[in-house]
PDB file of C-alpha atoms in Angstrom:
ATOM      1  CA  UNK A 167    -104.263 -60.293 -24.458  1.00 74.00           C
ATOM      2  CA  UNK A 168    -105.470 -56.868 -23.733  1.00 80.00           C
ATOM      3  CA  UNK A 169    -108.782 -58.371 -21.894  1.00 92.00           C
ATOM      4  CA  UNK A 170    -107.051 -60.285 -19.438  1.00 89.00           C
ATOM      5  CA  UNK A 171    -103.246 -58.674 -19.144  1.00 88.00           C
ATOM      6  CA  UNK A 172    -100.764 -60.746 -16.986  1.00 90.00           C
ATOM      7  CA  UNK A 173     -99.848 -59.232 -13.643  1.00 93.00           C
ATOM      8  CA  UNK A 174     -96.086 -57.769 -12.875  1.00 93.00           C
ATOM      9  CA  UNK A 175     -95.884 -60.742 -10.839  1.00 93.00           C
ATOM     10  CA  UNK A 176     -96.419 -63.303 -13.289  1.00 94.00           C
ATOM     11  CA  UNK A 177     -93.986 -62.328 -15.377  1.00 95.00           C
ATOM     12  CA  UNK A 178     -91.270 -64.769 -14.136  1.00 91.00           C
ATOM     13  CA  UNK A 179     -88.590 -62.980 -16.931  1.00 94.00           C
ATOM     14  CA  UNK A 180     -88.000 -61.285 -20.006  1.00 96.00           C
ATOM     15  CA  UNK A 181     -87.604 -64.240 -22.990  1.00 96.00           C
ATOM     16  CA  UNK A 182     -89.463 -62.977 -25.817  1.00 94.00           C
ATOM     17  CA  UNK A 183     -89.963 -59.462 -25.452  1.00 96.00           C
ATOM     18  CA  UNK A 184     -88.166 -56.771 -26.882  1.00 96.00           C
ATOM     19  CA  UNK A 185     -88.800 -53.784 -24.921  1.00 97.00           C
ATOM     20  CA  UNK A 186     -90.387 -52.824 -20.778  1.00 97.00           C
ATOM     21  CA  UNK A 187     -92.300 -49.963 -21.027  1.00 97.00           C
ATOM     22  CA  UNK A 188     -93.516 -48.141 -18.014  1.00 97.00           C
ATOM     23  CA  UNK A 189     -96.422 -45.242 -18.819  1.00 93.00           C
ATOM     24  CA  UNK A 190     -96.567 -42.576 -16.862  1.00 92.00           C
ATOM     25  CA  UNK A 191     -98.907 -40.330 -14.326  1.00 89.00           C
ATOM     26  CA  UNK A 192     -99.407 -40.205 -10.501  1.00 89.00           C
ATOM     27  CA  UNK A 193    -100.477 -43.552 -10.548  1.00 89.00           C
ATOM     28  CA  UNK A 194     -97.132 -45.458 -10.923  1.00 90.00           C
ATOM     29  CA  UNK A 195     -95.703 -43.760  -7.776  1.00 92.00           C
ATOM     30  CA  UNK A 196     -98.686 -45.519  -5.946  1.00 92.00           C
ATOM     31  CA  UNK A 197     -97.146 -49.364  -5.556  1.00 92.00           C
ATOM     32  CA  UNK A 198     -94.761 -49.630  -8.715  1.00 94.00           C
ATOM     33  CA  UNK A 199     -91.363 -47.892  -6.689  1.00 94.00           C
ATOM     34  CA  UNK A 200     -91.755 -50.625  -4.536  1.00 92.00           C
ATOM     35  CA  UNK A 201     -92.575 -53.758  -6.449  1.00 93.00           C
ATOM     36  CA  UNK A 202     -90.399 -56.379  -6.071  1.00 91.00           C
ATOM     37  CA  UNK A 203     -91.034 -58.502  -8.756  1.00 93.00           C
ATOM     38  CA  UNK A 204     -90.988 -55.344 -11.251  1.00 95.00           C
ATOM     39  CA  UNK A 205     -87.337 -54.638  -9.696  1.00 93.00           C
ATOM     40  CA  UNK A 206     -86.629 -57.810 -10.472  1.00 93.00           C
ATOM     41  CA  UNK A 207     -87.740 -57.482 -14.337  1.00 95.00           C
ATOM     42  CA  UNK A 208     -85.751 -54.194 -14.727  1.00 96.00           C
ATOM     43  CA  UNK A 209     -82.592 -55.358 -13.249  1.00 94.00           C
ATOM     44  CA  UNK A 210     -82.995 -58.294 -15.716  1.00 95.00           C
ATOM     45  CA  UNK A 211     -84.088 -55.653 -18.494  1.00 97.00           C
ATOM     46  CA  UNK A 212     -80.711 -53.803 -17.436  1.00 96.00           C
ATOM     47  CA  UNK A 213     -78.137 -56.469 -17.729  1.00 95.00           C
ATOM     48  CA  UNK A 214     -79.993 -57.605 -20.794  1.00 96.00           C
ATOM     49  CA  UNK A 215     -79.385 -54.331 -22.589  1.00 97.00           C
ATOM     50  CA  UNK A 216     -83.222 -54.647 -23.123  1.00 97.00           C
ATOM     51  CA  UNK A 217     -84.835 -50.624 -24.307  1.00 98.00           C
ATOM     52  CA  UNK A 218     -86.676 -49.414 -20.848  1.00 98.00           C
ATOM     53  CA  UNK A 219     -88.986 -47.019 -22.019  1.00 98.00           C
ATOM     54  CA  UNK A 220     -91.109 -44.219 -19.991  1.00 98.00           C
ATOM     55  CA  UNK A 221     -92.274 -41.091 -19.564  1.00 96.00           C
ATOM     56  CA  UNK A 222     -93.620 -38.541 -17.169  1.00 96.00           C
ATOM     57  CA  UNK A 223     -93.463 -40.236 -13.531  1.00 95.00           C
ATOM     58  CA  UNK A 224     -92.150 -43.274 -14.760  1.00 96.00           C
ATOM     59  CA  UNK A 225     -89.393 -43.364 -13.629  1.00 97.00           C
ATOM     60  CA  UNK A 226     -89.990 -43.498 -10.788  1.00 96.00           C
ATOM     61  CA  UNK A 227     -90.544 -47.532 -10.986  1.00 97.00           C
ATOM     62  CA  UNK A 228     -86.399 -47.468 -11.447  1.00 97.00           C
ATOM     63  CA  UNK A 229     -86.789 -47.115  -7.273  1.00 95.00           C
ATOM     64  CA  UNK A 230     -87.997 -50.728  -7.747  1.00 95.00           C
ATOM     65  CA  UNK A 231     -84.012 -51.297  -8.507  1.00 94.00           C
ATOM     66  CA  UNK A 232     -83.935 -50.398  -5.014  1.00 90.00           C
ATOM     67  CA  UNK A 233     -86.427 -50.646  -2.926  1.00 78.00           C
ATOM     68  CA  UNK A 234     -86.260 -52.355   0.576  1.00 63.00           C
ATOM     69  CA  UNK A 235     -87.529 -55.799  -0.804  1.00 59.00           C
ATOM     70  CA  UNK A 236     -85.292 -56.410  -4.175  1.00 57.00           C
ATOM     71  CA  UNK A 237     -81.922 -57.125  -1.899  1.00 59.00           C
ATOM     72  CA  UNK A 238     -80.328 -54.509  -3.738  1.00 64.00           C
ATOM     73  CA  UNK A 239     -78.181 -51.907  -1.923  1.00 74.00           C
ATOM     74  CA  UNK A 240     -77.963 -49.629  -5.246  1.00 87.00           C
ATOM     75  CA  UNK A 241     -79.960 -47.862  -7.719  1.00 93.00           C
ATOM     76  CA  UNK A 242     -79.146 -50.264 -11.178  1.00 94.00           C
ATOM     77  CA  UNK A 243     -79.587 -47.085 -12.977  1.00 96.00           C
ATOM     78  CA  UNK A 244     -77.801 -44.959 -10.656  1.00 96.00           C
ATOM     79  CA  UNK A 245     -75.170 -42.884 -13.094  1.00 97.00           C
ATOM     80  CA  UNK A 246     -77.773 -42.900 -15.585  1.00 98.00           C
ATOM     81  CA  UNK A 247     -79.326 -39.527 -17.224  1.00 98.00           C
ATOM     82  CA  UNK A 248     -83.274 -38.963 -17.500  1.00 98.00           C
ATOM     83  CA  UNK A 249     -86.293 -37.343 -18.203  1.00 97.00           C
ATOM     84  CA  UNK A 250     -89.005 -36.835 -15.825  1.00 96.00           C
ATOM     85  CA  UNK A 251     -92.114 -34.955 -14.461  1.00 95.00           C
ATOM     86  CA  UNK A 252     -90.354 -32.335 -11.795  1.00 95.00           C
ATOM     87  CA  UNK A 253     -90.894 -31.852  -8.170  1.00 94.00           C
ATOM     88  CA  UNK A 254     -91.439 -28.156  -9.793  1.00 94.00           C
ATOM     89  CA  UNK A 255     -94.612 -28.797 -10.999  1.00 93.00           C
ATOM     90  CA  UNK A 256     -95.639 -31.157  -8.799  1.00 88.00           C
ATOM     91  CA  UNK A 257     -95.658 -29.269  -6.195  1.00 90.00           C
ATOM     92  CA  UNK A 258     -97.441 -26.017  -8.304  1.00 88.00           C
ATOM     93  CA  UNK A 259    -100.394 -27.930  -9.956  1.00 83.00           C
ATOM     94  CA  UNK A 260    -102.881 -28.106  -6.729  1.00 77.00           C
ATOM     95  CA  UNK A 261    -102.819 -24.553  -6.970  1.00 80.00           C
ATOM     96  CA  UNK A 262    -104.309 -24.962 -10.799  1.00 77.00           C
ATOM     97  CA  UNK A 263    -107.033 -27.757  -9.722  1.00 73.00           C
ATOM     98  CA  UNK A 264    -104.869 -30.651 -11.422  1.00 75.00           C
ATOM     99  CA  UNK A 265    -104.201 -32.668  -7.960  1.00 73.00           C
ATOM    100  CA  UNK A 266    -106.413 -32.291  -5.454  1.00 74.00           C
ATOM    101  CA  UNK A 267    -103.595 -31.500  -2.566  1.00 76.00           C
ATOM    102  CA  UNK A 268     -99.396 -32.301  -2.786  1.00 79.00           C
ATOM    103  CA  UNK A 269     -97.910 -34.993  -3.994  1.00 81.00           C
ATOM    104  CA  UNK A 270     -97.329 -37.545  -0.258  1.00 85.00           C
ATOM    105  CA  UNK A 271     -92.902 -38.183  -2.514  1.00 89.00           C
ATOM    106  CA  UNK A 272     -91.536 -36.401  -4.836  1.00 94.00           C
ATOM    107  CA  UNK A 273     -90.093 -38.216  -8.074  1.00 95.00           C
ATOM    108  CA  UNK A 274     -86.877 -36.064  -8.898  1.00 96.00           C
ATOM    109  CA  UNK A 275     -85.546 -35.431  -5.439  1.00 96.00           C
ATOM    110  CA  UNK A 276     -85.601 -39.478  -5.066  1.00 94.00           C
ATOM    111  CA  UNK A 277     -84.172 -40.413  -7.976  1.00 96.00           C
ATOM    112  CA  UNK A 278     -81.160 -38.141  -7.548  1.00 96.00           C
ATOM    113  CA  UNK A 279     -80.845 -39.284  -4.269  1.00 94.00           C
ATOM    114  CA  UNK A 280     -80.382 -42.903  -5.496  1.00 93.00           C
ATOM    115  CA  UNK A 281     -77.551 -41.685  -8.400  1.00 95.00           C
ATOM    116  CA  UNK A 282     -79.597 -41.020 -11.422  1.00 97.00           C
ATOM    117  CA  UNK A 283     -79.219 -37.326 -13.206  1.00 97.00           C
ATOM    118  CA  UNK A 284     -82.509 -35.847 -13.839  1.00 98.00           C
ATOM    119  CA  UNK A 285     -81.720 -33.746 -16.952  1.00 98.00           C
ATOM    120  CA  UNK A 286     -85.025 -31.531 -17.315  1.00 97.00           C
ATOM    121  CA  UNK A 287     -85.943 -28.136 -14.814  1.00 96.00           C
ATOM    122  CA  UNK A 288     -89.463 -27.803 -16.751  1.00 96.00           C
ATOM    123  CA  UNK A 289     -91.609 -30.355 -18.913  1.00 96.00           C
ATOM    124  CA  UNK A 290     -91.161 -28.763 -22.861  1.00 97.00           C
ATOM    125  CA  UNK A 291     -91.494 -32.368 -24.305  1.00 97.00           C
ATOM    126  CA  UNK A 292     -88.006 -33.314 -24.327  1.00 98.00           C
ATOM    127  CA  UNK A 293     -87.150 -36.740 -24.246  1.00 98.00           C
ATOM    128  CA  UNK A 294     -83.478 -38.557 -23.572  1.00 98.00           C
ATOM    129  CA  UNK A 295     -81.716 -42.348 -24.085  1.00 98.00           C
ATOM    130  CA  UNK A 296     -78.788 -43.671 -21.841  1.00 98.00           C
ATOM    131  CA  UNK A 297     -77.503 -46.496 -22.855  1.00 97.00           C
ATOM    132  CA  UNK A 298     -81.340 -48.442 -23.043  1.00 97.00           C
ATOM    133  CA  UNK A 299     -82.848 -46.446 -21.033  1.00 98.00           C
ATOM    134  CA  UNK A 300     -85.613 -44.146 -23.243  1.00 98.00           C
ATOM    135  CA  UNK A 301     -87.357 -41.712 -21.322  1.00 98.00           C
ATOM    136  CA  UNK A 302     -89.965 -38.289 -21.651  1.00 98.00           C
ATOM    137  CA  UNK A 303     -90.669 -35.555 -19.258  1.00 97.00           C
ATOM    138  CA  UNK A 304     -94.079 -35.376 -19.416  1.00 96.00           C
ATOM    139  CA  UNK A 305     -97.035 -36.422 -21.754  1.00 94.00           C
ATOM    140  CA  UNK A 306     -96.586 -33.637 -23.737  1.00 96.00           C
ATOM    141  CA  UNK A 307     -93.536 -35.649 -25.059  1.00 97.00           C
ATOM    142  CA  UNK A 308     -95.190 -39.416 -26.103  1.00 97.00           C
ATOM    143  CA  UNK A 309     -94.924 -38.728 -29.678  1.00 98.00           C
ATOM    144  CA  UNK A 310     -91.186 -37.706 -29.053  1.00 98.00           C
ATOM    145  CA  UNK A 311     -90.678 -40.477 -26.915  1.00 98.00           C
ATOM    146  CA  UNK A 312     -92.513 -43.176 -29.593  1.00 97.00           C
ATOM    147  CA  UNK A 313     -90.280 -41.516 -32.659  1.00 98.00           C
ATOM    148  CA  UNK A 314     -86.607 -42.397 -30.452  1.00 98.00           C
ATOM    149  CA  UNK A 315     -88.113 -45.250 -28.882  1.00 98.00           C
ATOM    150  CA  UNK A 316     -89.530 -46.967 -32.227  1.00 97.00           C
ATOM    151  CA  UNK A 317     -86.508 -47.982 -34.492  1.00 97.00           C
ATOM    152  CA  UNK A 318     -84.067 -49.026 -31.094  1.00 97.00           C
ATOM    153  CA  UNK A 319     -87.134 -51.087 -30.532  1.00 97.00           C
ATOM    154  CA  UNK A 320     -87.156 -52.901 -33.760  1.00 97.00           C
ATOM    155  CA  UNK A 321     -83.532 -52.900 -33.992  1.00 96.00           C
ATOM    156  CA  UNK A 322     -83.318 -54.927 -30.584  1.00 97.00           C
ATOM    157  CA  UNK A 323     -85.917 -57.117 -31.887  1.00 97.00           C
ATOM    158  CA  UNK A 324     -84.465 -58.425 -34.850  1.00 97.00           C
ATOM    159  CA  UNK A 325     -80.863 -58.349 -33.210  1.00 96.00           C
ATOM    160  CA  UNK A 326     -82.275 -61.273 -30.292  1.00 95.00           C
ATOM    161  CA  UNK A 327     -84.551 -63.090 -33.357  1.00 95.00           C
ATOM    162  CA  UNK A 328     -87.571 -62.013 -31.764  1.00 93.00           C
TER     163      UNK A 328
END
């Protein structure tokens, strides 16, 4: 399965899945926030209370639930609390050579504008869970995210016969 991963648009439903995992990194900002098939899957995950796990810039994908192409006016995760890589840090990183220049848009600002509450003001490796949404603030949160998410995924899988 790792040699030929499925494309998002080829996943028609989440039957047989114990979670949705969206890794972070700046690359996810390119097309995931406007990806209609991803928005549909995230809306399905939300409706099923399927654990949805993401970190760093990954929460930008939550915007797909209300992207122009999704047909939904409100973000499914409006009212949720999340952690994400902060706009403040994104603005700083070009000065140390981490990024070649400023980001074309701001994840934290866009999430907040859609009603998602970003809890962190910096990156400390912090994680949080709000209902089925499990998030971490940065790559430093990866271990903590796994520690928090793994038992929840096992519980979901067990309860749903997966």
